[in-house]
C-alpha cells in the first residue's frame, strides 16, 4: 500500500485522468477528496471507490477558479484528519482547435483561469497547511502542449507552458519546506477534451494525432494515474520540479 495513511485532494476527479488517479490512489491506501465542478459525477466516483474501499473517498463540488470554493475543498480533507499529504491540480479546460484569433475572450479567460489561476488559488491555501505539517506533495496536470505545441491550440498551449514553469518555480521555493512539486505532461488522450483538441473527432483526425506519437497510440487515463502514483509516493522523495512527459515519445 504505497499511499497508506495519506490524504489526497484531486480536482477534476469526476472523469478522465482525475478519476483514474482517484481510483488508483485509493487502491493504494489513500483517502481521497474527489473534487469536481460536476458534483453528481464526483458523488458517483466517490461512491464507487467506497464500494471496494469503504470510507476511502468523499465527493466535493468545487469550481477551482473561485477562491472560496478552493478553500472549502481543502478544508473538506479534514474529514479524514488534520493532514493533507497530496494535492493534485488536475482540472483542465481547453478551446476548440482553431486559429488563435478566432478564440473569443471569454473562452481564453476560462482556459487561463482553470489551467493557471487554479494553481495559484490552491497554493495560497495549501502551502501554509503543508508547511505547518512539515511537508507534502503538489502535482499539477500540464500537457505535452506546454513542451511541444500543436497548431490551433495556441492559448491552451500557453496555459500549459505556464503550468510547467509555475511547477518548477514552486519546486525551487518550496523545497526548504519539504513540499515537492511536479507536473504530468500527457499526450492527447481518451478524455472528454479530445474532440476539442482535434477540432473534430473523426477516424481521420485520430489517425493524424496518433501518427505524431512514436509509440502508436493516444494516452489512457491509467497511463497518467500510474505515473502520478509514483510521483506522489515516498518512492519519489528526491524528485521535484519534474515535468514528466507521458507521451509515447512524442516530445523526443
mmCIF file of N, CA, C and O in Angstrom, residues 166-227:
data_model
loop_
_atom_site.group_PDB
_atom_site.id
_atom_site.type_symbol
_atom_site.label_atom_id
_atom_site.label_comp_id
_atom_site.label_asym_id
_atom_site.label_seq_id
_atom_site.Cartn_x
_atom_site.Cartn_y
_atom_site.Cartn_z
ATOM 1 N N UNK A 166 5.406 27.337 -13.669
ATOM 2 C CA UNK A 166 4.950 27.532 -12.288
ATOM 3 C C UNK A 166 5.357 26.344 -11.425
ATOM 4 O O UNK A 166 5.801 26.502 -10.278
ATOM 5 N N UNK A 167 5.207 25.137 -11.949
ATOM 6 C CA UNK A 167 5.605 23.935 -11.215
ATOM 7 C C UNK A 167 7.067 24.008 -10.813
ATOM 8 O O UNK A 167 7.432 23.755 -9.651
ATOM 9 N N UNK A 168 7.937 24.353 -11.761
ATOM 10 C CA UNK A 168 9.361 24.426 -11.473
ATOM 11 C C UNK A 168 9.672 25.533 -10.464
ATOM 12 O O UNK A 168 10.522 25.362 -9.575
ATOM 13 N N UNK A 169 8.985 26.660 -10.601
ATOM 14 C CA UNK A 169 9.195 27.770 -9.669
ATOM 15 C C UNK A 169 8.755 27.397 -8.260
ATOM 16 O O UNK A 169 9.448 27.701 -7.265
ATOM 17 N N UNK A 170 7.601 26.739 -8.162
ATOM 18 C CA UNK A 170 7.123 26.290 -6.852
ATOM 19 C C UNK A 170 8.097 25.298 -6.230
ATOM 20 O O UNK A 170 8.372 25.340 -5.019
ATOM 21 N N UNK A 171 8.619 24.394 -7.049
ATOM 22 C CA UNK A 171 9.533 23.377 -6.540
ATOM 23 C C UNK A 171 10.762 23.996 -5.902
ATOM 24 O O UNK A 171 11.210 23.562 -4.823
ATOM 25 N N UNK A 172 11.316 25.005 -6.553
ATOM 26 C CA UNK A 172 12.502 25.673 -6.012
ATOM 27 C C UNK A 172 12.180 26.362 -4.685
ATOM 28 O O UNK A 172 12.890 26.220 -3.687
ATOM 29 N N UNK A 173 11.097 27.099 -4.674
ATOM 30 C CA UNK A 173 10.761 27.888 -3.485
ATOM 31 C C UNK A 173 10.313 27.038 -2.308
ATOM 32 O O UNK A 173 10.557 27.379 -1.142
ATOM 33 N N UNK A 174 9.643 25.919 -2.582
ATOM 34 C CA UNK A 174 9.042 25.136 -1.508
ATOM 35 C C UNK A 174 9.904 23.973 -1.024
ATOM 36 O O UNK A 174 9.577 23.335 -0.021
ATOM 37 N N UNK A 175 11.005 23.707 -1.707
ATOM 38 C CA UNK A 175 11.874 22.610 -1.287
ATOM 39 C C UNK A 175 12.344 22.737 0.166
ATOM 40 O O UNK A 175 12.356 21.736 0.903
ATOM 41 N N UNK A 176 12.694 23.933 0.647
ATOM 42 C CA UNK A 176 13.113 24.035 2.052
ATOM 43 C C UNK A 176 12.009 23.651 3.038
ATOM 44 O O UNK A 176 12.299 23.334 4.198
ATOM 45 N N UNK A 177 10.769 23.682 2.577
ATOM 46 C CA UNK A 177 9.645 23.299 3.434
ATOM 47 C C UNK A 177 9.239 21.837 3.240
ATOM 48 O O UNK A 177 8.221 21.395 3.761
ATOM 49 N N UNK A 178 10.065 21.095 2.482
ATOM 50 C CA UNK A 178 9.815 19.673 2.203
ATOM 51 C C UNK A 178 8.488 19.462 1.466
ATOM 52 O O UNK A 178 7.785 18.479 1.692
ATOM 53 N N UNK A 179 8.167 20.403 0.594
ATOM 54 C CA UNK A 179 6.993 20.270 -0.276
ATOM 55 C C UNK A 179 7.515 20.024 -1.694
ATOM 56 O O UNK A 179 8.178 20.887 -2.274
ATOM 57 N N UNK A 180 7.233 18.839 -2.199
ATOM 58 C CA UNK A 180 7.638 18.507 -3.562
ATOM 59 C C UNK A 180 6.544 18.938 -4.543
ATOM 60 O O UNK A 180 5.361 18.783 -4.266
ATOM 61 N N UNK A 181 6.964 19.457 -5.700
ATOM 62 C CA UNK A 181 6.015 19.915 -6.719
ATOM 63 C C UNK A 181 6.475 19.394 -8.081
ATOM 64 O O UNK A 181 7.591 19.696 -8.521
ATOM 65 N N UNK A 182 5.633 18.616 -8.721
ATOM 66 C CA UNK A 182 5.923 18.081 -10.054
ATOM 67 C C UNK A 182 4.706 18.266 -10.944
ATOM 68 O O UNK A 182 3.627 18.627 -10.472
ATOM 69 N N UNK A 183 4.875 18.006 -12.243
ATOM 70 C CA UNK A 183 3.711 18.043 -13.125
ATOM 71 C C UNK A 183 3.767 16.925 -14.155
ATOM 72 O O UNK A 183 4.844 16.442 -14.526
ATOM 73 N N UNK A 184 2.593 16.513 -14.568
ATOM 74 C CA UNK A 184 2.413 15.489 -15.581
ATOM 75 C C UNK A 184 2.181 16.160 -16.925
ATOM 76 O O UNK A 184 1.454 17.152 -17.009
ATOM 77 N N UNK A 185 2.755 15.604 -17.972
ATOM 78 C CA UNK A 185 2.575 16.154 -19.317
ATOM 79 C C UNK A 185 2.088 15.048 -20.253
ATOM 80 O O UNK A 185 2.868 14.494 -21.046
ATOM 81 N N UNK A 186 0.801 14.720 -20.176
ATOM 82 C CA UNK A 186 0.279 13.665 -21.043
ATOM 83 C C UNK A 186 0.111 14.155 -22.479
ATOM 84 O O UNK A 186 -0.181 15.322 -22.725
ATOM 85 N N UNK A 187 0.290 13.236 -23.415
ATOM 86 C CA UNK A 187 -0.092 13.493 -24.781
ATOM 87 C C UNK A 187 -1.617 13.382 -24.860
ATOM 88 O O UNK A 187 -2.252 12.897 -23.913
ATOM 89 N N UNK A 188 -2.216 13.845 -25.946
ATOM 90 C CA UNK A 188 -3.664 13.782 -26.109
ATOM 91 C C UNK A 188 -4.166 12.375 -25.800
ATOM 92 O O UNK A 188 -3.547 11.381 -26.192
ATOM 93 N N UNK A 189 -5.282 12.314 -25.091
ATOM 94 C CA UNK A 189 -5.766 11.016 -24.648
ATOM 95 C C UNK A 189 -7.263 10.867 -24.730
ATOM 96 O O UNK A 189 -7.990 11.766 -25.175
ATOM 97 N N UNK A 190 -7.699 9.715 -24.268
ATOM 98 C CA UNK A 190 -9.115 9.352 -24.317
ATOM 99 C C UNK A 190 -9.863 10.038 -23.168
ATOM 100 O O UNK A 190 -10.227 9.413 -22.182
ATOM 101 N N UNK A 191 -10.080 11.341 -23.293
ATOM 102 C CA UNK A 191 -10.812 12.109 -22.295
ATOM 103 C C UNK A 191 -11.874 12.953 -22.997
ATOM 104 O O UNK A 191 -11.943 13.010 -24.226
ATOM 105 N N UNK A 192 -12.655 13.670 -22.190
ATOM 106 C CA UNK A 192 -13.735 14.488 -22.738
ATOM 107 C C UNK A 192 -13.223 15.634 -23.612
ATOM 108 O O UNK A 192 -13.967 16.179 -24.430
ATOM 109 N N UNK A 193 -11.954 16.007 -23.458
ATOM 110 C CA UNK A 193 -11.425 17.146 -24.209
ATOM 111 C C UNK A 193 -10.833 16.748 -25.561
ATOM 112 O O UNK A 193 -10.426 17.610 -26.335
ATOM 113 N N UNK A 194 -10.776 15.466 -25.860
ATOM 114 C CA UNK A 194 -10.108 15.017 -27.072
ATOM 115 C C UNK A 194 -10.701 15.639 -28.335
ATOM 116 O O UNK A 194 -9.974 16.080 -29.233
ATOM 117 N N UNK A 195 -12.028 15.679 -28.416
ATOM 118 C CA UNK A 195 -12.670 16.233 -29.618
ATOM 119 C C UNK A 195 -12.285 17.693 -29.828
ATOM 120 O O UNK A 195 -12.057 18.130 -30.963
ATOM 121 N N UNK A 196 -12.184 18.458 -28.734
ATOM 122 C CA UNK A 196 -11.777 19.862 -28.847
ATOM 123 C C UNK A 196 -10.328 19.978 -29.326
ATOM 124 O O UNK A 196 -9.993 20.854 -30.135
ATOM 125 N N UNK A 197 -9.452 19.112 -28.804
ATOM 126 C CA UNK A 197 -8.049 19.145 -29.237
ATOM 127 C C UNK A 197 -7.939 18.934 -30.744
ATOM 128 O O UNK A 197 -7.135 19.580 -31.422
ATOM 129 N N UNK A 198 -8.733 18.005 -31.253
ATOM 130 C CA UNK A 198 -8.625 17.638 -32.660
ATOM 131 C C UNK A 198 -9.418 18.571 -33.569
ATOM 132 O O UNK A 198 -9.174 18.628 -34.768
ATOM 133 N N UNK A 199 -10.398 19.262 -33.010
ATOM 134 C CA UNK A 199 -11.282 20.100 -33.815
ATOM 135 C C UNK A 199 -12.510 19.343 -34.233
ATOM 136 O O UNK A 199 -13.627 19.868 -34.240
ATOM 137 N N UNK A 200 -12.336 18.080 -34.579
ATOM 138 C CA UNK A 200 -13.441 17.171 -34.876
ATOM 139 C C UNK A 200 -12.963 15.751 -34.620
ATOM 140 O O UNK A 200 -11.814 15.410 -34.903
ATOM 141 N N UNK A 201 -13.830 14.950 -34.021
ATOM 142 C CA UNK A 201 -13.456 13.583 -33.665
ATOM 143 C C UNK A 201 -13.869 12.643 -34.788
ATOM 144 O O UNK A 201 -14.995 12.139 -34.832
ATOM 145 N N UNK A 202 -12.951 12.420 -35.711
ATOM 146 C CA UNK A 202 -13.173 11.506 -36.821
ATOM 147 C C UNK A 202 -12.015 10.513 -36.866
ATOM 148 O O UNK A 202 -10.927 10.778 -36.322
ATOM 149 N N UNK A 203 -12.222 9.356 -37.501
ATOM 150 C CA UNK A 203 -11.112 8.399 -37.631
ATOM 151 C C UNK A 203 -9.888 9.016 -38.284
ATOM 152 O O UNK A 203 -8.747 8.715 -37.907
ATOM 153 N N UNK A 204 -10.117 9.912 -39.225
ATOM 154 C CA UNK A 204 -9.001 10.554 -39.923
ATOM 155 C C UNK A 204 -8.209 11.465 -38.994
ATOM 156 O O UNK A 204 -6.968 11.473 -39.012
ATOM 157 N N UNK A 205 -8.925 12.248 -38.167
ATOM 158 C CA UNK A 205 -8.236 13.145 -37.237
ATOM 159 C C UNK A 205 -7.518 12.353 -36.154
ATOM 160 O O UNK A 205 -6.402 12.710 -35.747
ATOM 161 N N UNK A 206 -8.131 11.276 -35.676
ATOM 162 C CA UNK A 206 -7.455 10.438 -34.686
ATOM 163 C C UNK A 206 -6.169 9.856 -35.268
ATOM 164 O O UNK A 206 -5.129 9.831 -34.605
ATOM 165 N N UNK A 207 -6.257 9.391 -36.490
ATOM 166 C CA UNK A 207 -5.077 8.828 -37.141
ATOM 167 C C UNK A 207 -3.971 9.878 -37.277
ATOM 168 O O UNK A 207 -2.783 9.573 -37.106
ATOM 169 N N UNK A 208 -4.370 11.112 -37.583
ATOM 170 C CA UNK A 208 -3.400 12.198 -37.711
ATOM 171 C C UNK A 208 -2.691 12.440 -36.385
ATOM 172 O O UNK A 208 -1.457 12.606 -36.344
ATOM 173 N N UNK A 209 -3.437 12.468 -35.279
ATOM 174 C CA UNK A 209 -2.833 12.686 -33.966
ATOM 175 C C UNK A 209 -1.942 11.513 -33.578
ATOM 176 O O UNK A 209 -0.818 11.698 -33.097
ATOM 177 N N UNK A 210 -2.437 10.299 -33.789
ATOM 178 C CA UNK A 210 -1.658 9.114 -33.421
ATOM 179 C C UNK A 210 -0.362 9.048 -34.224
ATOM 180 O O UNK A 210 0.676 8.591 -33.720
ATOM 181 N N UNK A 211 -0.383 9.547 -35.456
ATOM 182 C CA UNK A 211 0.811 9.493 -36.308
ATOM 183 C C UNK A 211 1.969 10.302 -35.737
ATOM 184 O O UNK A 211 3.122 10.088 -36.118
ATOM 185 N N UNK A 212 1.693 11.227 -34.826
ATOM 186 C CA UNK A 212 2.750 12.046 -34.217
ATOM 187 C C UNK A 212 3.324 11.404 -32.960
ATOM 188 O O UNK A 212 4.232 11.958 -32.344
ATOM 189 N N UNK A 213 2.797 10.240 -32.564
ATOM 190 C CA UNK A 213 3.209 9.568 -31.332
ATOM 191 C C UNK A 213 3.965 8.300 -31.706
ATOM 192 O O UNK A 213 3.362 7.333 -32.190
ATOM 193 N N UNK A 214 5.272 8.247 -31.508
ATOM 194 C CA UNK A 214 6.043 7.077 -31.925
ATOM 195 C C UNK A 214 5.529 5.750 -31.373
ATOM 196 O O UNK A 214 5.609 4.726 -32.065
ATOM 197 N N UNK A 215 4.995 5.759 -30.164
ATOM 198 C CA UNK A 215 4.511 4.521 -29.556
ATOM 199 C C UNK A 215 3.249 4.006 -30.236
ATOM 200 O O UNK A 215 2.884 2.844 -30.099
ATOM 201 N N UNK A 216 2.558 4.899 -30.956
ATOM 202 C CA UNK A 216 1.467 4.451 -31.799
ATOM 203 C C UNK A 216 0.089 4.446 -31.188
ATOM 204 O O UNK A 216 -0.828 3.827 -31.745
ATOM 205 N N UNK A 217 -0.097 5.168 -30.099
ATOM 206 C CA UNK A 217 -1.449 5.278 -29.539
ATOM 207 C C UNK A 217 -1.567 6.541 -28.709
ATOM 208 O O UNK A 217 -0.565 7.150 -28.305
ATOM 209 N N UNK A 218 -2.824 6.940 -28.437
ATOM 210 C CA UNK A 218 -3.101 8.052 -27.537
ATOM 211 C C UNK A 218 -2.860 7.622 -26.096
ATOM 212 O O UNK A 218 -2.738 6.423 -25.803
ATOM 213 N N UNK A 219 -2.800 8.584 -25.194
ATOM 214 C CA UNK A 219 -2.676 8.247 -23.783
ATOM 215 C C UNK A 219 -4.000 7.729 -23.246
ATOM 216 O O UNK A 219 -5.072 7.998 -23.807
ATOM 217 N N UNK A 220 -3.917 6.979 -22.159
ATOM 218 C CA UNK A 220 -5.088 6.462 -21.473
ATOM 219 C C UNK A 220 -5.061 6.939 -20.025
ATOM 220 O O UNK A 220 -3.988 7.173 -19.470
ATOM 221 N N UNK A 221 -6.230 7.064 -19.399
ATOM 222 C CA UNK A 221 -6.240 7.520 -18.006
ATOM 223 C C UNK A 221 -5.328 6.722 -17.092
ATOM 224 O O UNK A 221 -4.665 7.298 -16.220
ATOM 225 N N UNK A 222 -5.236 5.415 -17.283
ATOM 226 C CA UNK A 222 -4.379 4.613 -16.411
ATOM 227 C C UNK A 222 -2.898 4.928 -16.606
ATOM 228 O O UNK A 222 -2.102 4.799 -15.665
ATOM 229 N N UNK A 223 -2.502 5.324 -17.818
ATOM 230 C CA UNK A 223 -1.110 5.737 -18.029
ATOM 231 C C UNK A 223 -0.762 6.905 -17.111
ATOM 232 O O UNK A 223 0.311 6.940 -16.497
ATOM 233 N N UNK A 224 -1.667 7.847 -17.054
ATOM 234 C CA UNK A 224 -1.440 9.045 -16.250
ATOM 235 C C UNK A 224 -1.518 8.717 -14.763
ATOM 236 O O UNK A 224 -0.702 9.181 -13.960
ATOM 237 N N UNK A 225 -2.489 7.893 -14.375
ATOM 238 C CA UNK A 225 -2.648 7.522 -12.962
ATOM 239 C C UNK A 225 -1.420 6.787 -12.443
ATOM 240 O O UNK A 225 -0.982 7.015 -11.304
ATOM 241 N N UNK A 226 -0.855 5.911 -13.242
ATOM 242 C CA UNK A 226 0.312 5.154 -12.802
ATOM 243 C C UNK A 226 1.521 6.058 -12.599
ATOM 244 O O UNK A 226 2.274 5.909 -11.626
ATOM 245 N N UNK A 227 1.715 7.013 -13.516
ATOM 246 C CA UNK A 227 2.812 7.967 -13.356
ATOM 247 C C UNK A 227 2.586 8.852 -12.141
ATOM 248 O O UNK A 227 3.519 9.130 -11.370
#
